[in-house]
């Protein structure tokens, strides 16, 4: 079976791009599948950046005769649905996986929500990642749907990640990773660090991810303003396995994003044995309920996260995260994920 993955914008790497890359690698380990990945380059689309998206659409059109049995589209924003329309016009079966949530513009704004719902009605099938997505998104009722599992990094999916021993270690190791922005909680994480310093709590923290120059400058300025240069290190986006090593050494992931419907970084942290603290959104809440972690209200996220870090028993959190890690590894083995997706694609 030949499958073309459509989605992601490698110039602005984040969770969806990582998902596409991992899915591509995992599916190609199965001899019965032939899989390719074509990025759509629609992230943060502006007139000045639209050239890449148009080039991707033209490339897709040129490749329409390559014998794909199905197109698997990753839906992040309205521009992605242009590829859905094109794929259906070419006569392809199109399986759509949504990656957005209730706080995204295309779901908050009524006109955009109605437009996306109408276009999504062209889908052959929805392959959703979590039951919480069905609560957040107005998916057309007439389109069949099935649940698949997300694809975590190779070292997790193939059970090769080495986790650092945390029990008995002094001081907190915190991490915040992903595409860095206000909406993703990057600046709130620095507020958490500043308050921990005020309380004289021993900690080190890493902020890891890609962003534009203006955002990185603002983050550096905020670190200086808070006087936390000795505690916090700001890194650019790094290779997946290097990021996993850093997650495998951290005690807590602090993910105060208001955007993520199904935050991959939370599952990655759980699989690496780190304890997540997240904004209370359906996907993150479900993950913490299924495995371990805490959710906090968006109204007082910083103070609530600080209280968890200062008042909780660190060794208990480390123990819970270690136990949860084994369950995540069982649930997100690459072989299991590929079988679920293959069954979904093959259904009529």
GROMACS .gro file of C-alpha atoms in nm:
model
  348
    1UNK     CA    1   0.000   0.000   0.000
    2UNK     CA    2   0.135   0.343  -0.099
    3UNK     CA    3   0.053   0.632   0.136
    4UNK     CA    4   0.144   0.998   0.097
    5UNK     CA    5   0.167   1.198   0.421
    6UNK     CA    6   0.071   1.562   0.365
    7UNK     CA    7   0.142   1.814   0.639
    8UNK     CA    8   0.385   2.020   0.840
    9UNK     CA    9   0.616   2.314   0.778
   10UNK     CA   10   0.980   2.216   0.836
   11UNK     CA   11   1.092   2.580   0.831
   12UNK     CA   12   0.887   2.628   1.151
   13UNK     CA   13   0.950   2.296   1.329
   14UNK     CA   14   0.712   2.189   1.604
   15UNK     CA   15   0.490   1.903   1.712
   16UNK     CA   16   0.318   1.840   1.378
   17UNK     CA   17   0.646   1.831   1.189
   18UNK     CA   18   0.787   1.585   1.442
   19UNK     CA   19   0.469   1.376   1.411
   20UNK     CA   20   0.500   1.358   1.031
   21UNK     CA   21   0.867   1.266   1.041
   22UNK     CA   22   0.815   0.991   1.297
   23UNK     CA   23   0.508   0.850   1.122
   24UNK     CA   24   0.703   0.838   0.796
   25UNK     CA   25   0.993   0.650   0.958
   26UNK     CA   26   0.770   0.411   1.154
   27UNK     CA   27   0.551   0.322   0.857
   28UNK     CA   28   0.851   0.258   0.634
   29UNK     CA   29   0.971  -0.007   0.879
   30UNK     CA   30   0.670  -0.211   0.764
   31UNK     CA   31   0.760  -0.393   0.441
   32UNK     CA   32   0.395  -0.387   0.329
   33UNK     CA   33   0.387  -0.007   0.317
   34UNK     CA   34   0.550   0.245   0.087
   35UNK     CA   35   0.529   0.591   0.241
   36UNK     CA   36   0.646   0.938   0.145
   37UNK     CA   37   0.607   1.273   0.321
   38UNK     CA   38   0.531   1.600   0.144
   39UNK     CA   39   0.532   1.908   0.372
   40UNK     CA   40   0.262   2.166   0.297
   41UNK     CA   41   0.442   2.471   0.445
   42UNK     CA   42   0.127   2.646   0.566
   43UNK     CA   43   0.236   2.741   0.921
   44UNK     CA   44   0.195   3.110   1.010
   45UNK     CA   45   0.095   3.177   0.650
   46UNK     CA   46   0.140   3.537   0.536
   47UNK     CA   47   0.164   3.691   0.186
   48UNK     CA   48   0.543   3.698   0.220
   49UNK     CA   49   0.560   3.330   0.319
   50UNK     CA   50   0.290   3.190   0.091
   51UNK     CA   51   0.533   3.099  -0.188
   52UNK     CA   52   0.638   2.777  -0.017
   53UNK     CA   53   0.278   2.668   0.032
   54UNK     CA   54   0.198   2.729  -0.336
   55UNK     CA   55   0.510   2.537  -0.435
   56UNK     CA   56   0.400   2.246  -0.216
   57UNK     CA   57   0.054   2.246  -0.374
   58UNK     CA   58   0.207   2.245  -0.723
   59UNK     CA   59   0.444   1.965  -0.626
   60UNK     CA   60   0.148   1.763  -0.499
   61UNK     CA   61  -0.035   1.817  -0.826
   62UNK     CA   62   0.268   1.703  -1.027
   63UNK     CA   63   0.291   1.385  -0.818
   64UNK     CA   64  -0.074   1.286  -0.863
   65UNK     CA   65   0.011   0.997  -1.100
   66UNK     CA   66   0.245   0.813  -0.861
   67UNK     CA   67  -0.014   0.554  -0.761
   68UNK     CA   68  -0.098   0.657  -0.405
   69UNK     CA   69  -0.364   0.436  -0.246
   70UNK     CA   70  -0.440   0.707   0.008
   71UNK     CA   71  -0.338   1.056   0.116
   72UNK     CA   72  -0.302   1.114   0.489
   73UNK     CA   73  -0.350   1.486   0.560
   74UNK     CA   74  -0.245   1.653   0.885
   75UNK     CA   75  -0.494   1.934   0.954
   76UNK     CA   76  -0.352   2.226   1.152
   77UNK     CA   77  -0.503   2.537   0.987
   78UNK     CA   78  -0.746   2.635   0.716
   79UNK     CA   79  -0.477   2.656   0.450
   80UNK     CA   80  -0.418   2.281   0.491
   81UNK     CA   81  -0.768   2.219   0.362
   82UNK     CA   82  -0.667   2.347   0.018
   83UNK     CA   83  -0.473   2.022  -0.008
   84UNK     CA   84  -0.785   1.829   0.093
   85UNK     CA   85  -0.984   1.992  -0.188
   86UNK     CA   86  -0.702   1.924  -0.436
   87UNK     CA   87  -0.662   1.561  -0.326
   88UNK     CA   88  -1.032   1.490  -0.361
   89UNK     CA   89  -1.035   1.661  -0.703
   90UNK     CA   90  -0.757   1.418  -0.804
   91UNK     CA   91  -0.974   1.127  -0.690
   92UNK     CA   92  -0.770   1.023  -0.387
   93UNK     CA   93  -0.897   0.866  -0.068
   94UNK     CA   94  -0.807   1.124   0.199
   95UNK     CA   95  -0.769   1.036   0.567
   96UNK     CA   96  -0.750   1.350   0.784
   97UNK     CA   97  -0.590   1.376   1.127
   98UNK     CA   98  -0.671   1.700   1.312
   99UNK     CA   99  -0.400   1.860   1.529
  100UNK     CA  100  -0.579   2.176   1.640
  101UNK     CA  101  -0.795   2.257   1.940
  102UNK     CA  102  -1.072   2.477   2.070
  103UNK     CA  103  -0.848   2.784   2.118
  104UNK     CA  104  -0.731   2.800   1.757
  105UNK     CA  105  -0.871   3.079   1.539
  106UNK     CA  106  -1.028   2.840   1.291
  107UNK     CA  107  -1.237   2.686   1.570
  108UNK     CA  108  -1.303   2.998   1.782
  109UNK     CA  109  -1.431   3.222   1.502
  110UNK     CA  110  -1.776   3.115   1.384
  111UNK     CA  111  -1.726   3.195   1.015
  112UNK     CA  112  -1.394   3.008   0.999
  113UNK     CA  113  -1.541   2.718   1.196
  114UNK     CA  114  -1.827   2.687   0.949
  115UNK     CA  115  -1.588   2.702   0.654
  116UNK     CA  116  -1.356   2.438   0.796
  117UNK     CA  117  -1.650   2.212   0.880
  118UNK     CA  118  -1.781   2.238   0.523
  119UNK     CA  119  -1.442   2.159   0.372
  120UNK     CA  120  -1.375   1.874   0.615
  121UNK     CA  121  -1.693   1.714   0.486
  122UNK     CA  122  -1.487   1.619   0.179
  123UNK     CA  123  -1.272   1.386   0.391
  124UNK     CA  124  -1.292   1.010   0.336
  125UNK     CA  125  -1.224   0.938   0.704
  126UNK     CA  126  -1.096   1.105   1.020
  127UNK     CA  127  -0.807   0.940   1.203
  128UNK     CA  128  -0.822   1.124   1.536
  129UNK     CA  129  -0.563   1.106   1.813
  130UNK     CA  130  -0.778   1.137   2.125
  131UNK     CA  131  -1.141   1.124   2.229
  132UNK     CA  132  -1.095   1.478   2.362
  133UNK     CA  133  -1.060   1.603   2.004
  134UNK     CA  134  -1.416   1.494   1.935
  135UNK     CA  135  -1.527   1.718   2.222
  136UNK     CA  136  -1.329   2.021   2.105
  137UNK     CA  137  -1.378   2.009   1.728
  138UNK     CA  138  -1.695   2.036   1.522
  139UNK     CA  139  -1.617   1.751   1.283
  140UNK     CA  140  -1.882   1.668   1.021
  141UNK     CA  141  -2.102   1.387   1.150
  142UNK     CA  142  -2.130   1.211   0.816
  143UNK     CA  143  -1.759   1.130   0.784
  144UNK     CA  144  -1.646   0.794   0.933
  145UNK     CA  145  -1.383   0.815   1.203
  146UNK     CA  146  -1.141   0.591   1.386
  147UNK     CA  147  -0.891   0.644   1.663
  148UNK     CA  148  -0.520   0.601   1.606
  149UNK     CA  149  -0.222   0.659   1.835
  150UNK     CA  150   0.033   0.932   1.791
  151UNK     CA  151   0.392   0.860   1.692
  152UNK     CA  152   0.653   0.936   1.957
  153UNK     CA  153   1.029   0.957   1.889
  154UNK     CA  154   1.216   0.654   1.757
  155UNK     CA  155   1.395   0.593   2.087
  156UNK     CA  156   1.052   0.563   2.255
  157UNK     CA  157   0.870   0.379   1.977
  158UNK     CA  158   1.149   0.122   1.963
  159UNK     CA  159   1.209   0.125   2.342
  160UNK     CA  160   1.571   0.236   2.322
  161UNK     CA  161   1.567   0.555   2.531
  162UNK     CA  162   1.802   0.545   2.832
  163UNK     CA  163   1.654   0.735   3.127
  164UNK     CA  164   1.872   0.907   3.385
  165UNK     CA  165   1.833   0.796   3.746
  166UNK     CA  166   1.652   1.070   3.934
  167UNK     CA  167   1.579   0.921   4.277
  168UNK     CA  168   1.771   1.097   4.551
  169UNK     CA  169   1.913   1.364   4.321
  170UNK     CA  170   1.930   1.711   4.477
  171UNK     CA  171   1.754   2.010   4.321
  172UNK     CA  172   1.488   2.037   4.056
  173UNK     CA  173   1.555   2.002   3.685
  174UNK     CA  174   1.284   2.173   3.479
  175UNK     CA  175   1.229   2.180   3.105
  176UNK     CA  176   1.007   2.366   2.860
  177UNK     CA  177   1.030   2.258   2.495
  178UNK     CA  178   0.850   2.306   2.165
  179UNK     CA  179   0.783   2.597   1.935
  180UNK     CA  180   0.850   2.896   2.159
  181UNK     CA  181   0.585   3.169   2.188
  182UNK     CA  182   0.352   3.347   2.429
  183UNK     CA  183   0.066   3.112   2.334
  184UNK     CA  184   0.281   2.805   2.392
  185UNK     CA  185   0.357   2.918   2.748
  186UNK     CA  186   0.727   2.999   2.700
  187UNK     CA  187   0.707   3.334   2.879
  188UNK     CA  188   0.490   3.190   3.155
  189UNK     CA  189   0.761   2.930   3.215
  190UNK     CA  190   1.010   3.212   3.279
  191UNK     CA  191   0.762   3.363   3.527
  192UNK     CA  192   0.755   3.028   3.707
  193UNK     CA  193   1.134   3.024   3.721
  194UNK     CA  194   1.145   3.380   3.855
  195UNK     CA  195   0.908   3.295   4.141
  196UNK     CA  196   1.102   2.978   4.225
  197UNK     CA  197   1.416   3.192   4.255
  198UNK     CA  198   1.232   3.434   4.484
  199UNK     CA  199   1.149   3.138   4.708
  200UNK     CA  200   1.516   3.030   4.710
  201UNK     CA  201   1.431   2.690   4.565
  202UNK     CA  202   1.730   2.515   4.410
  203UNK     CA  203   1.661   2.446   4.042
  204UNK     CA  204   1.798   2.451   3.691
  205UNK     CA  205   1.582   2.500   3.383
  206UNK     CA  206   1.612   2.456   3.007
  207UNK     CA  207   1.403   2.630   2.740
  208UNK     CA  208   1.438   2.449   2.408
  209UNK     CA  209   1.279   2.528   2.074
  210UNK     CA  210   1.259   2.727   1.756
  211UNK     CA  211   1.109   3.074   1.717
  212UNK     CA  212   1.164   3.395   1.525
  213UNK     CA  213   1.443   3.636   1.617
  214UNK     CA  214   1.205   3.881   1.784
  215UNK     CA  215   1.066   3.616   2.018
  216UNK     CA  216   1.414   3.483   2.107
  217UNK     CA  217   1.531   3.837   2.184
  218UNK     CA  218   1.225   3.892   2.406
  219UNK     CA  219   1.292   3.566   2.591
  220UNK     CA  220   1.653   3.663   2.656
  221UNK     CA  221   1.542   4.005   2.777
  222UNK     CA  222   1.289   3.848   3.014
  223UNK     CA  223   1.553   3.611   3.154
  224UNK     CA  224   1.779   3.910   3.223
  225UNK     CA  225   1.496   4.114   3.377
  226UNK     CA  226   1.408   3.832   3.616
  227UNK     CA  227   1.771   3.777   3.715
  228UNK     CA  228   1.758   3.406   3.634
  229UNK     CA  229   2.051   3.376   3.394
  230UNK     CA  230   2.229   3.141   3.633
  231UNK     CA  231   1.925   2.912   3.649
  232UNK     CA  232   1.783   2.915   3.296
  233UNK     CA  233   1.949   2.818   2.968
  234UNK     CA  234   1.785   2.903   2.636
  235UNK     CA  235   1.855   2.660   2.351
  236UNK     CA  236   1.753   2.665   1.984
  237UNK     CA  237   1.555   2.377   1.837
  238UNK     CA  238   1.760   2.059   1.856
  239UNK     CA  239   1.761   1.715   1.703
  240UNK     CA  240   1.487   1.488   1.832
  241UNK     CA  241   1.708   1.237   2.009
  242UNK     CA  242   1.906   1.511   2.183
  243UNK     CA  243   1.580   1.661   2.308
  244UNK     CA  244   1.470   1.319   2.433
  245UNK     CA  245   1.795   1.284   2.630
  246UNK     CA  246   1.725   1.616   2.799
  247UNK     CA  247   1.367   1.515   2.878
  248UNK     CA  248   1.504   1.188   3.019
  249UNK     CA  249   1.713   1.388   3.264
  250UNK     CA  250   1.443   1.638   3.374
  251UNK     CA  251   1.216   1.606   3.676
  252UNK     CA  252   0.931   1.823   3.546
  253UNK     CA  253   0.802   1.939   3.209
  254UNK     CA  254   0.623   2.274   3.246
  255UNK     CA  255   0.387   2.311   2.950
  256UNK     CA  256   0.158   2.610   3.002
  257UNK     CA  257   0.030   2.626   2.645
  258UNK     CA  258  -0.320   2.755   2.571
  259UNK     CA  259  -0.316   2.611   2.216
  260UNK     CA  260  -0.234   2.243   2.213
  261UNK     CA  261  -0.530   2.011   2.173
  262UNK     CA  262  -0.311   1.702   2.198
  263UNK     CA  263   0.039   1.809   2.309
  264UNK     CA  264   0.299   1.561   2.186
  265UNK     CA  265   0.564   1.707   2.416
  266UNK     CA  266   0.362   1.594   2.718
  267UNK     CA  267   0.355   1.232   2.600
  268UNK     CA  268   0.724   1.256   2.512
  269UNK     CA  269   0.802   1.379   2.862
  270UNK     CA  270   0.595   1.101   3.018
  271UNK     CA  271   0.775   0.844   2.805
  272UNK     CA  272   1.105   0.989   2.926
  273UNK     CA  273   1.003   0.974   3.291
  274UNK     CA  274   0.942   1.346   3.345
  275UNK     CA  275   0.637   1.467   3.539
  276UNK     CA  276   0.422   1.713   3.338
  277UNK     CA  277   0.247   2.026   3.467
  278UNK     CA  278   0.008   2.168   3.204
  279UNK     CA  279  -0.269   2.417   3.140
  280UNK     CA  280  -0.605   2.244   3.186
  281UNK     CA  281  -0.701   2.163   2.826
  282UNK     CA  282  -0.881   1.839   2.736
  283UNK     CA  283  -0.587   1.660   2.573
  284UNK     CA  284  -0.337   1.739   2.848
  285UNK     CA  285  -0.595   1.658   3.115
  286UNK     CA  286  -0.659   1.316   2.960
  287UNK     CA  287  -0.286   1.241   2.943
  288UNK     CA  288  -0.233   1.328   3.309
  289UNK     CA  289  -0.537   1.119   3.407
  290UNK     CA  290  -0.419   0.818   3.206
  291UNK     CA  291  -0.058   0.834   3.324
  292UNK     CA  292   0.050   1.103   3.573
  293UNK     CA  293   0.092   1.478   3.609
  294UNK     CA  294  -0.108   1.785   3.709
  295UNK     CA  295  -0.317   2.041   3.524
  296UNK     CA  296  -0.361   2.402   3.634
  297UNK     CA  297  -0.614   2.670   3.546
  298UNK     CA  298  -0.516   2.922   3.280
  299UNK     CA  299  -0.631   3.197   3.519
  300UNK     CA  300  -0.353   3.134   3.772
  301UNK     CA  301  -0.124   2.897   3.589
  302UNK     CA  302   0.206   3.044   3.706
  303UNK     CA  303   0.125   3.050   4.077
  304UNK     CA  304  -0.038   2.708   4.066
  305UNK     CA  305   0.267   2.558   3.894
  306UNK     CA  306   0.497   2.721   4.150
  307UNK     CA  307   0.290   2.580   4.436
  308UNK     CA  308   0.309   2.229   4.286
  309UNK     CA  309   0.687   2.253   4.255
  310UNK     CA  310   0.739   2.402   4.600
  311UNK     CA  311   0.486   2.209   4.805
  312UNK     CA  312   0.485   1.867   4.640
  313UNK     CA  313   0.700   1.569   4.738
  314UNK     CA  314   0.968   1.548   4.470
  315UNK     CA  315   1.043   1.180   4.527
  316UNK     CA  316   0.674   1.090   4.502
  317UNK     CA  317   0.651   1.275   4.169
  318UNK     CA  318   0.963   1.099   4.045
  319UNK     CA  319   0.817   0.762   4.141
  320UNK     CA  320   0.484   0.830   3.972
  321UNK     CA  321   0.659   0.943   3.654
  322UNK     CA  322   0.877   0.633   3.650
  323UNK     CA  323   0.572   0.405   3.679
  324UNK     CA  324   0.381   0.599   3.413
  325UNK     CA  325   0.674   0.573   3.173
  326UNK     CA  326   0.635   0.198   3.132
  327UNK     CA  327   0.265   0.231   3.049
  328UNK     CA  328   0.335   0.496   2.784
  329UNK     CA  329   0.598   0.272   2.624
  330UNK     CA  330   0.343  -0.008   2.599
  331UNK     CA  331   0.074   0.215   2.450
  332UNK     CA  332   0.292   0.396   2.195
  333UNK     CA  333   0.512   0.123   2.056
  334UNK     CA  334   0.566   0.205   1.686
  335UNK     CA  335   0.440  -0.136   1.570
  336UNK     CA  336   0.110  -0.083   1.751
  337UNK     CA  337   0.072   0.269   1.609
  338UNK     CA  338   0.134   0.155   1.252
  339UNK     CA  339  -0.119  -0.128   1.277
  340UNK     CA  340  -0.389   0.108   1.405
  341UNK     CA  341  -0.323   0.356   1.126
  342UNK     CA  342  -0.309   0.088   0.856
  343UNK     CA  343  -0.642  -0.055   0.969
  344UNK     CA  344  -0.795   0.293   0.962
  345UNK     CA  345  -0.669   0.367   0.610
  346UNK     CA  346  -0.785   0.031   0.474
  347UNK     CA  347  -1.142   0.069   0.597
  348UNK     CA  348  -1.398   0.158   0.329
   0.00000   0.00000   0.00000
